[in-house]
Each structure stands twice: as structure tokens, then as C-alpha cells.
Amino acid sequence: MQAAEQVINGAHQHGTNHDPTKVAEEDFRRPLSVASSFSTPENEKTVSNTPNYAPTRPAHPARVDTGVSVKQAEADFAELSKELSGISQNSARLERSGSKRSANGKEIDVEKVETRASHRFNLEETLRGNREMDMEVGIRAKRIGVLWEDLKVCGIGGVRNFVKTFPDSFVSFFNIPGTIMNMLGVGKKGREFDILKGFRGVARPGEMVLVLGKPSSGCTTFLKVISNQRFGYTRVEGDVLYGPYDAQTFAKRYRGEAVYNQEDDVHHPSLTVGQTLGFALDTKTPGKRPAGMSKKDFKQRVIDLLLKMFNIEHTLNTVVGNQFMRGVSGGERKRVSIAEMMITGSCVCAWDNSTRGLDASTALDYAKSLRIMTNIYKTTTFVSLYQASESIYSQFDSVMVIDAGRQVFYGPTNEARGYFEGLGFKEKPRQTTPDYLTGCTDPFERQYKPGMEAHVPHTSEALAQAFTDSIFAKRLSDDMTAYRHQLETDKEVYRDFEIANYEAKRKHTPKSSVYSAPFHIQIWSLMQRQFLIKWQDKFSLVVSWITSMTIAILLATVWLNLPLTSAGAFTRGGLLFISLLFNAFQAFGELAGCLLGRPIVNKHRAYTFHRPSALWLAQIFVDVAFAATQILVFSIIVYFACGLVRDAGAFFTFYLVIVTTYLAMTLFFRTVACICSSFDVALKSAVVIITLFVLTSGYLIQYAKEQEWLRWIFYINALGLGFSTLMMNEFQRISLTCIDSNLVPTGSGYTDIRYQACTLAGGAAGSNIIPGYAYLSDTFQYDPGQLWRNWGIIVVLIVVFLFLNVVLGEKITWGAGGRTVTFYAKENKERQELNQELMKKREARRNDGGEEGSELNITSKAVLTWENLTYDVPVPSGQLRLLRDVFGFVKPGQLTALMGASGAGKTTLLDVLAARKNVGVIGGDVLVDGIAPGTAFQRGTSYAEQLDVHESTQTVREALRFSAALRQPYEVSKEDKYSYVEEVISLLEMEDIADAIIGDPDSGLAVEQRKRVTIGVELAAKPELLLFLDEPTSGLDSQSAFNIVRFLRKLSAAGQCILCTIHQPNSALFENFDRLLLLQKGGETVYFGEIGKDAHVLLDYFRRNGADCPSDANPAEWMLDAIGAGNAPRIGDQDWGEIWRNSSELANTKDEIVQIKEQRIKVAGAHRKTEEKEYATPLWHQIKVVQNRTHLAFWRSPNYGFTRLFNHVALSLITGFAYFQLDNSRSSLQYRIFVIFQATVLPALILAQVEPKYDLSRLIFYRESAAKAYKQLPFTLGLVLAEMPYSLICAIGFFLPLYYIPGFQPASDRAGYQFLMILITELFAVTLGQMISALTPSSFIAMLMNPFVIIIFALFCGVTIPQPQIPKFWRAWLYQLDPWTRLIGGMVVTELEGRPVVCQPGEFNRFNAPPGQTCGAYMHSFFAAGGAGYILDNATSACEYCAYSVGNQFYEPLGFDFGNRWRDLGILAAFIGSNLVFLFLGSRFLNFNRR
């Protein structure tokens, strides 16, 4: 591993490099290697002392002032070393002064400082080290080349996959043999096809290979396979040698020496940049460090240099963030990903489109840093790039061109262009070489020399064959043969590699391990990281504590000071059960957490940072520490407020059992997450198992009364074991006094306890004292002597689940590889005809050289102007200005580019101009034709935003039609709108994906295809005024980017006003724009005006102000460097923003704006509309169109509907069979209530699905409503109505097993009423979930509220604590407001009314009548006074009493009344109405889209 070496050449920004031959001659040994060896015990101590990296930094860091110059790095090494040492001293003095002012008080221009402020270090020593020190430490070089021959990679695909619908999920589920075969990896999965075929080549240590190709050509697959990541593919054939080692050997022994950096950035969002890189170094820091450098100093040095290398020092203490958590910018996050992989210091590095989101200057600096790293440390580097400039291209040694999975060229970069020109492709001297090479593989872009059309290869196979027949292929074969011979002779090099790899392992690391750090160090480092992740996610932590404390206080008030009487027996059990259940299910979040964390685990496994098993162990230690503290406070509140037995041993046993049960359930959920491939599968599995666990816990149905086939679950059920232990712990220490209401007989004349009995289980005739152990034995069959046995079983379960977690985490690699699949909607007759027409147009375009006529007809002449534009946002310290006095305009027929460095305010300016901002203060004037924009402004503009947010279940054509139907004027016919959509599809070259499902970024259209759809959706709206586009070419390959800009050029020529931000434009792209607005950091204008042919107007402006552009430079890249946008120093001493403010160009711009306003007011004034419509279509039309889309979205989301139905049916089936065919016994009365109580579980299942669905739909609504496509009412109404059919199906699936299997009353009037209650409950739960989502900013926060809502509902409905025993304060209002009060009240009385009760022999209470009396005579007064129950035999004196004779007697003391059941149904239905009211109000007035 070559980490610090690669990084510490972070001096790349100082322009440092070595001549490769010189390095070889001097036997250069790498001075620092982040993964070279294990730290000494003394150094290891620093790990625990520094969990968080916080390097010393100057109080006012100087401006980065150093570009990357490979040539100068090789030429001026010594001078730079001295210079850096001097600057290091200067910066240290600056830091000590704590100010940017010099001693005489004058302002220091930090832009002129020659390099970044850096603490004293000697560059030469850092990069090369002292030879003698290296010899002494014994750091060896690691150099590995790669050879691949006849490489073939196969995957599943090659056939069109049609989108699955709701019925398809039933077919898939019940196809049990097919499901089992798929799980075992056999059976038909699809047709296998070749992703790559016939690849061959060699890359030596110190070489950089650029991999070029159109999207989906196979670049990513090649990079993955060349870095030895082969999972996800069905077959990989051919030879791939890493030095002398084959792929299998290399993977087994040196896996971390070949790594792949994916295109997407995956990090822990709550960690800071410094902590993210610090963790990587914790697992990769060597024990052998030059000059005895401490681990802490080494770690600080490396991170500091990495941050400097990529100009992100300011992000050190900023969280990385993601799409849900605000953090560093997208470009900065990309640089963090690059830096993290550099820390691996691998010999073979593959980088997949790593410049996406970087501006041109930063992208070039990145390429140069790779060049220097490759030169000095002899890494073998493969890079795929889109839109690579000529400057970036020149950094590479070789280039590989891929076309449709075939290698059509591999050779030197300086000969590639000549090769393709020699084949007969037309020369394009103005096009960059990467664009030209990729264009030769594009049938729509390539052009041929006159007369050569018939002779030039046209297909990927023909191009591959042409390369095979070329001189380059022969040279490559000779080179590969020579390399194989070299492998035989360079034994010493590979012996050094093996020794270096071995020495990179720390002490105690097994020799066979691919990891650098030993297992215990991995665990320790992960524990520190896990602590930071949890501690810094303050929101989740605070909400978790608030929820826990609120529930504790509620429990304490509901069960305040439980009496030591028979009235406190059942309620004690309820309190213990809910206390255990609440804390155990706090662990349910682990299911989603583990599934969402998979990409990070897979990445770190590939980087060999740590074993997955180390993560599971580390997480448990940290999570228990956090949970134990929270549970302790919860336990203290509940235990002592509720009056549980006052005994220290009892309290700590209570606490210990809850903690261990929580731990067991946490590990159980993590084990389920390891096994399951997706969240849907995990949710289905969890529902089944959780239902079984709760039912067999002993509270809802006692062990002896359970079905025999269920009893074994008790011994693997942490909930049941925990509940039994808590009950034993409490009741073995207490005795209960029977209250009068529980004595039989009771009332006037019954005062002699000798002739009475307590109806509470465990009571004996003639005594009003019930020993706790007797109650346990009679009711639950628990033996207090088994308390510690049961707790011991919980501990065993913890060990078993932890073992499974560790083993499965190592063995199963879900989501670690493979290809995304595009799904299509099946063609109907209409779509088939449309697609055929599109193909004809495409063929005509191909024959005409890509220049076909357009039906575009844009009549608007409106001009947008802005003057003195400012934008301020609130920050903790006051106001932050993001835009400063910006002037400009956009005219019809002109294409205006908006450019600047990352963070310059480009997107902010577009948001302000497009009226998308709803936070902050906007100053200045934004005018259309000289007057302020009206209510129709947003509808008349289209804004293609940077993030591609779409309804994932729509096809491309449907998305465009939806936009046209709602955003084009209502007067335009449907046929005309749809015809225009076909035109847009053709112009954006989306013919092949017109019927493709958009999907999400992980499984759907590719990045560039999604970008086209985003632009297409806005164009389909046919904007009357303006078109804004935010980075429409980011993430696209050069050809796609060129096509987009070329199309924008056509639009502007047709009269469209266009303002567009753009990154990394090449010369050909840049020359399509007419005007440029250039911003620098701080939102200041640097230039606004014409660009001119060959950018002569723009370059003349810079030249007049002291900056000359070299003739061979790309003006678009050079101007960013000139103003200091990247790492390079700005040109000149004066601030370019100040130059602009004093320029004649600004004065001319102001004058022109005044003239434009005057002219447009005259021309447009007479034709100005007096009435402006905010929306293009009426409300009823919006409702119809949105409703159709929403129903279709649900229909095409089979997992959503089927998972919900599965959970309903599984819950009801398990419950039904657990209470199979209940009899009419006394205990069955309670069981019938518990069966009904299962209906209250429905919201827990439904909310978990409805809330994320609503939240995702709302993100799309925010984008579409900002464009004034439709109002809030159609959106909300659409979601509510779309849920209805699935709610009906789920209610039926839940009701039938739950009602008929336990043997509920079959009469149609009773069954019909019960079904209505279930259906209303279902609808209530759905609307409740939508309401909670509408009132909260994200589904994450909504889900944190769910436990609180569900427990409140369950707690106060009269089941867990009977209504008479609920404290008066809660009973007066919360009991009445609880929807479940109505649900339970209505269903219980309907079921029990008139049901006869026949006690089983063990259910009778036995006592003796007074001497001389029969039981009938003795009990006559009791029954005459309305006493419940019956006597088995009235003629004897040994009385056997059954507490109930009819079900009414059971529910009436609970406060329920059969006469109120229809009232209760109506009130429950009214709760649906209240949900809808709050839902519509919340969605209307609460806008969480702050921007």
C-alpha cells in the first residue's frame, strides 16, 4: 500500500515530480506507506487518544496558489523544496499573528502567497526520504503491472425486460419451485450475453491508461474486472495477470492491492471529511514510519496533504452529507471519495468517471495528481472519463477505446488519433482527441473521408477486427510477450512486493490476511467511528431520547404506584410487557440501517479497510453503550414511579433483562438484514417472525394454552424469555391482597372470608392473600427457580445471533456488484406505430448527416433582464450574501452560458431568476420586457434542474406527455401536444428508450439517459418565455453533451431564450454559446458579454486586463484558471470582480439593459395580457391527469402493494392459527379480545410503507409544482384515492383468516360489522401515515414519530389497562380521543354479546358454603343482586363457581356497551375525515422544500 506516498506527493500542488529513470537509478524507496506495517505498541496508544482527527491549521489559511505542473515538478525539485520550507515558516508566522495583516497593519493579499499555508516539513524528505533512513526502516517498493489476454465477461441480459405489475408479484410469489431454484443459483434467470469480448493488453507499473467509450459500452465492467472485482457477472474468462499472480491468487492474498473507485459517492453522511479520511488511515497506517514519526503526526500529515491536494481544506470539519443531509457540495464529496481511495495506496487503481461534478480546473488538477502519483510510486492506473479535455488526455500514456463491449483500440495516446484517421474517419482538428476517439464509435456522430464510406469499419466487430489486423495489435502482442519474459526475470521486484505487502501488515495480523490491521485494531477503529456516527447524528439521538423519556413518563403516569392487590396483577404484567416490547423494538431501525449501509460495507471490504465481521462486533459494543444509558434512565422512571417491588436486586435484574433483550433483538434484526436481498424481503420476513415472537411471548397467550406446534418458539424467543424473567423477578417477591370486587361471593351478607374465594388465579378458598409465585404458576406456569435459566438462554441467543451476524456478514455480499437492468412497458398498437415513426426519423437523420428539419416554432420575443441582483441567506452569524450586484440579460435567439468555479453561485442565480427560491432575501430587479414577472412567469419558463427527479414508474414517453398535458395551454389539443412530445423524443435521440421505465439511479436509466429525460420533460412544456438548464451536460459523455448543446443551439435559433450553466466544456462545445456570464466565488461577476468567434471577444477582455490566453489552450478552461477558480493561482494582482465593476463592459451592459427595457415596453405593452393564469390547465383536468399517473405508479410498484398484502395475510394467519377455533371457556374471552387487539397492529405495518411512498412522491411534486404544472389538491387526492383499491384487498386478506380461523361469530350481521371496522381501520392507518408525512419534513422524521403514536393508541384503548383503572386525567380525554377505543369497543361487544361461557375444570373458583347450606342457597343473594357467573352444581356445599355465564358480563365492567357499537364505528370513520383535513392542510401550507 502506498498511501502516504501517493498522498504526500500531495505536493502535486507544489508542482513536484521525479524523472522515472532517475527514480529507478537511485533505487527510490517509498518513504511513507500508509499500510506498510503494524504500529508499535507505544504508537497504538495514540489511537484511543485521538478518535477524531483535528490537525493543526492556520487560523487564516492562505489562498491556494499552486497549480499542478508535472514538467516543472521534475525540473525544479530542489528550488521548490527550499521555497516550500520558506513559505512554511511564513505561514507559521501568519498563524501566530492570527491575522492576515502584516506588522505595519496593511492587508496581505493571500492570493500572492506562493503555496498553501503548511507547517514546517521538508518536501524532499517527505517525498523521497533519507536513503539511509529508508534502508534502516526497510520500506520496499510495490510495483505490479497488469496483463489481460482473451478477456471475456458475461452477464445476464440481452432480452427486453418488461415492467412488473401488481398481479405479477402473485405469480412470482407462488412460483415456489422457481423461487427456490433462483435462491440456489440454478434455473433460468435470463439469457447470458457477452458484456466484454476479446480484450487483450498490458499496462506496466508507472503507466496510466485512459478508457474511453460511449455509455453502456463496457467501460465500467472493464474497470471492475481489471481491479479484480468479479462478483455480479456470470462468467469471466481469459487470463488476467497481476505481475506473476493470476486473478484468483491475487484476490486471495493481495485483494487490497487492486481497487476500484465507483462513479457514485458512498460515505457515512454524519461523519466529517476529516473523520472519514481519518478512519481510512486508522486501518491503513503503517507501523514502520520514517524518522520515528508518531501515528498521530503521520495521520495529521497525510490528511492535511490530501485536503490540500484537492483544495478542500475548508471542509475538514464539515459533515460529508448526502441527498438527505446537508453537507459538502457534490464536487467536494467526489474529491473526498478520490482521497479515500488514495489512502489505500494500492498498486492497481481503477477510477470510474471520477471527474463528474468537478469543474474543468479541478478535473485537470486531479488528472495531474494521478500522473505524479503514478510516476513516483509506479502504480498501474486505469481511468475512465467523460468529457476529458486535451490537457487531461495528455497526462495519459495509453488509451483504450471500447465499442459495444469490444476493444477497438489500445495503444499510445499520441498515436490513437492517427490510427482512426488512417482507417478512413474524417479528421476533425477542432475536436479534442477523446471526443474524436469516442465519436468514431458512435454511428450518429462519426463521419468518413470522401470516398471512404464503403471501406471504413461500421460495426464494433469490424472495428475490433481492424484493430486486430493493425500494426498496433502486433506491437501489443510483442509487448505482451516481452512482459511475460520480464515476469520470469524480475523475480526480485515481486519478492520485494511480497515482502512489502507482508510488512504492510501490522503486528498480530495473520500472514494470509488481505487486511493491513489486525482484527482487534479494526474493531477499535470501527468502534471510534461508530461512536462518532451516532454522537454526531444529533437529531436522531435527541428524537430517540425524547421518545423514550416521553413513553417512560406516560407509563409512569398510567401505572402510577400500582397497588399490591388483585387489581394490580394483570396491570403489572401489562407494564412489564410494554416496557420490554418498547425497548426491544427500538432495535427495529437496524433492519433499514443495515440494508442502507451495505454499499459502504462493500466498498470498505474491497478497499480492505476492515472485515465486515469487525463492523458488526464494533457496532454492538457502541450501540449497547448508547442504548444501556437510555434504557437505564427509562428503567429508573418506570420502575420506581410505577411502584414495582422496592429491591435493589430486583431493579438491576429488571434493567439487565431489558438491556439483554434489546441486544438480542438488535442482533436478530441485523441477522435478518444480512440474509435478505432487499428491504421488501426483509420486511416480509420480519413481520412473520415478529408476529410469532409477540404471540408466543406469554402475555397474549400463555405457554400452556399455546398450540403445541408453537411452543418450541418460546426457547428461541428473546421477548418471551425476557417477559417470563421479568414476571418471575417481580412476582416472586410480592403477595397480593384480593379486593372486594374480586371476592366471590361479595356484597351484603358475605363477610366471612372462610366461605369466600378470590377469582384471581392463584387464590385459595378461605384466604384473601395471593402469593405472587402462586399467581405465576396458575396463570403462566412459570417457576421462579428458572429465572436465571431463562436469562441464560437470552445470553446464548445473543451469542448465536452475533455468530450468525459475523459469519453471514463475511459470506453474503448482497449489492456488491452486477448490472442495472432497464425495464420497458409493453407496446400496444399506438406505441408500436409511434416507435416505428421515430425509427424512420432516426434513419433519415443518419442519412442526412444528423441535420434534419425541425418542427420547432417558438413565437416568444420576451427578454429577461436583471440588475443589481443580490441574494442573502440567514446564517447563525447573521446574513450571508451569495450573489453580489449581478447584471445581465437573456435575449431570444441567443444561447447564454453561465460558468464559474464550484460554489460560485451558478445554481443560486438560476434559482433566483427562475423564481424557485423561498428562503432568503432577493435584492435588485428581475424584469420580463421591462416589468416585474406576473403570476404566469413560472408556468412560462422551464427549468431543467441538476438533480434528475422523476416519477420512477413512468416511461420516458409518459413523463413527457404528462408534462405536455399539464404545462402546455389547455386550448392546445391533446393530439398536438403528443405530436410535439414525439418531436422532442426524436430531437433528444431517445428513440430506443421511449418506452423504457425511468426507474431510480440504482435500477433504471443510466445517468446520461436520465439527464436527457430531465431536459425533455422541460422542453415538452413548450416554455413561452425562457428555458433554464442547470449543468445539463454533467455526467454525460462528450458526444451526449455535444448533442445536448447542439440541440439547445437549434432551440435558440428558433427563438428560445436559454440560460444554461455548464461544467468542463471543450472548445467545440463552448463555441456554440453566444454570450457568457462568468462568476467567481462569492457570487461576483467576472464577465458578462459576447464570446465571439473562437472566443476572441472574451479573450480580448482578459488580455486588456493582463491575462493572455495561450494559443493552444481551451478558453473555457483557461478563463477559470485565470480567475483562480481551481488550484491554480489567479493571473494578476487585482481581483477580477473588482476589474469588472470598474470596466466599460459593465457600463455598456447597464446601458443595453436600459435600452432593452424601453424597447420591449413599447413593443410588448400593446399586446400584454391583462389576465395571467398561474396554471395552464383547469383544476379538474389536473386532478384527472395526476390521478391517472398515480394509479399507474401504484400498479407498476408490485413490491409496495404485495408486501403490504403479504404482511396483512401473514399476521392474520399466524394469529388465527395461534388462537385456532377458540372454545367458550372463560380464558377464551380474554383471547378473543387479544385477537381483536391484533387489528391495532395494522398501523405499524402500514405506516412503515405509506410514509416513504408519500415522501418520495412529494419530492416529485415539489419539482413539478414549482413549474406550476398542478396544484397541491390533485397531488394529495391522487395519493389518497390510489391507496383505496389496495386497502380494500388488504382488509379482505386480513379479515378472513383473523375472523373465521379462531371461530368468531358467523352470523352475517356480526361478521359484516367486524369487516367494516377492519376496513375503516385500514383506511384510517393509510390516511394517518399520509397525514404524519404531510406534517413532517421527511419520512425519516415521520418514522421516528411512529412508535410514539402507535404506543399511545395501544396504551389508552382499554386493553393493556382496563378503562376503570386508567388514571382519571387520561381517562377524561385521551381515552376518549383514542381511535382504538372505538375499534376495540365496537369489535369486542359485537363478538362477545350473547356468547355463552362454559368454564373448563381448571377455571372454576372453589369454596365451601357455610354449614347447612347448599351452594345454590348460599349464592342466591349474590346472583339476585346482579352478580355475574354461575354455580356448576347448586345442590352441593362444595361450590364450583364460574366467573361469567355470558360474554356481556366480561366486557361490561370494562366500560363497553353493545348499544354504542354503531356510534363507535361512526366516530372511527370520522377520524379518517380528520386525518384527511390535516393531510390537505399540511400539504397545502407546509412547504419543506427550503431552497
PDB file of C-alpha atoms in Angstrom, residues 545-555 1348 1352:
ATOM      1  CA  TRP A 545     -34.241  10.120  23.824  1.00  0.00           C
ATOM      2  CA  ILE A 546     -37.363  12.299  23.707  1.00  0.00           C
ATOM      3  CA  THR A 547     -39.458   9.333  22.529  1.00  0.00           C
ATOM      4  CA  SER A 548     -38.037   7.056  25.206  1.00  0.00           C
ATOM      5  CA  MET A 549     -38.470   9.564  28.016  1.00  0.00           C
ATOM      6  CA  THR A 550     -41.988  10.512  26.894  1.00  0.00           C
ATOM      7  CA  ILE A 551     -43.086   6.881  26.818  1.00  0.00           C
ATOM      8  CA  ALA A 552     -41.460   6.316  30.227  1.00  0.00           C
ATOM      9  CA  ILE A 553     -43.342   9.267  31.722  1.00  0.00           C
ATOM     10  CA  LEU A 554     -46.595   8.109  30.125  1.00  0.00           C
ATOM     11  CA  LEU A 555     -46.178   4.597  31.513  1.00  0.00           C
ATOM     12  CA  PHE A1348     -44.860   7.203  19.899  1.00  0.00           C
ATOM     13  CA  ILE A1352     -50.201   5.963  22.703  1.00  0.00           C
TER      14      ILE A1352
END
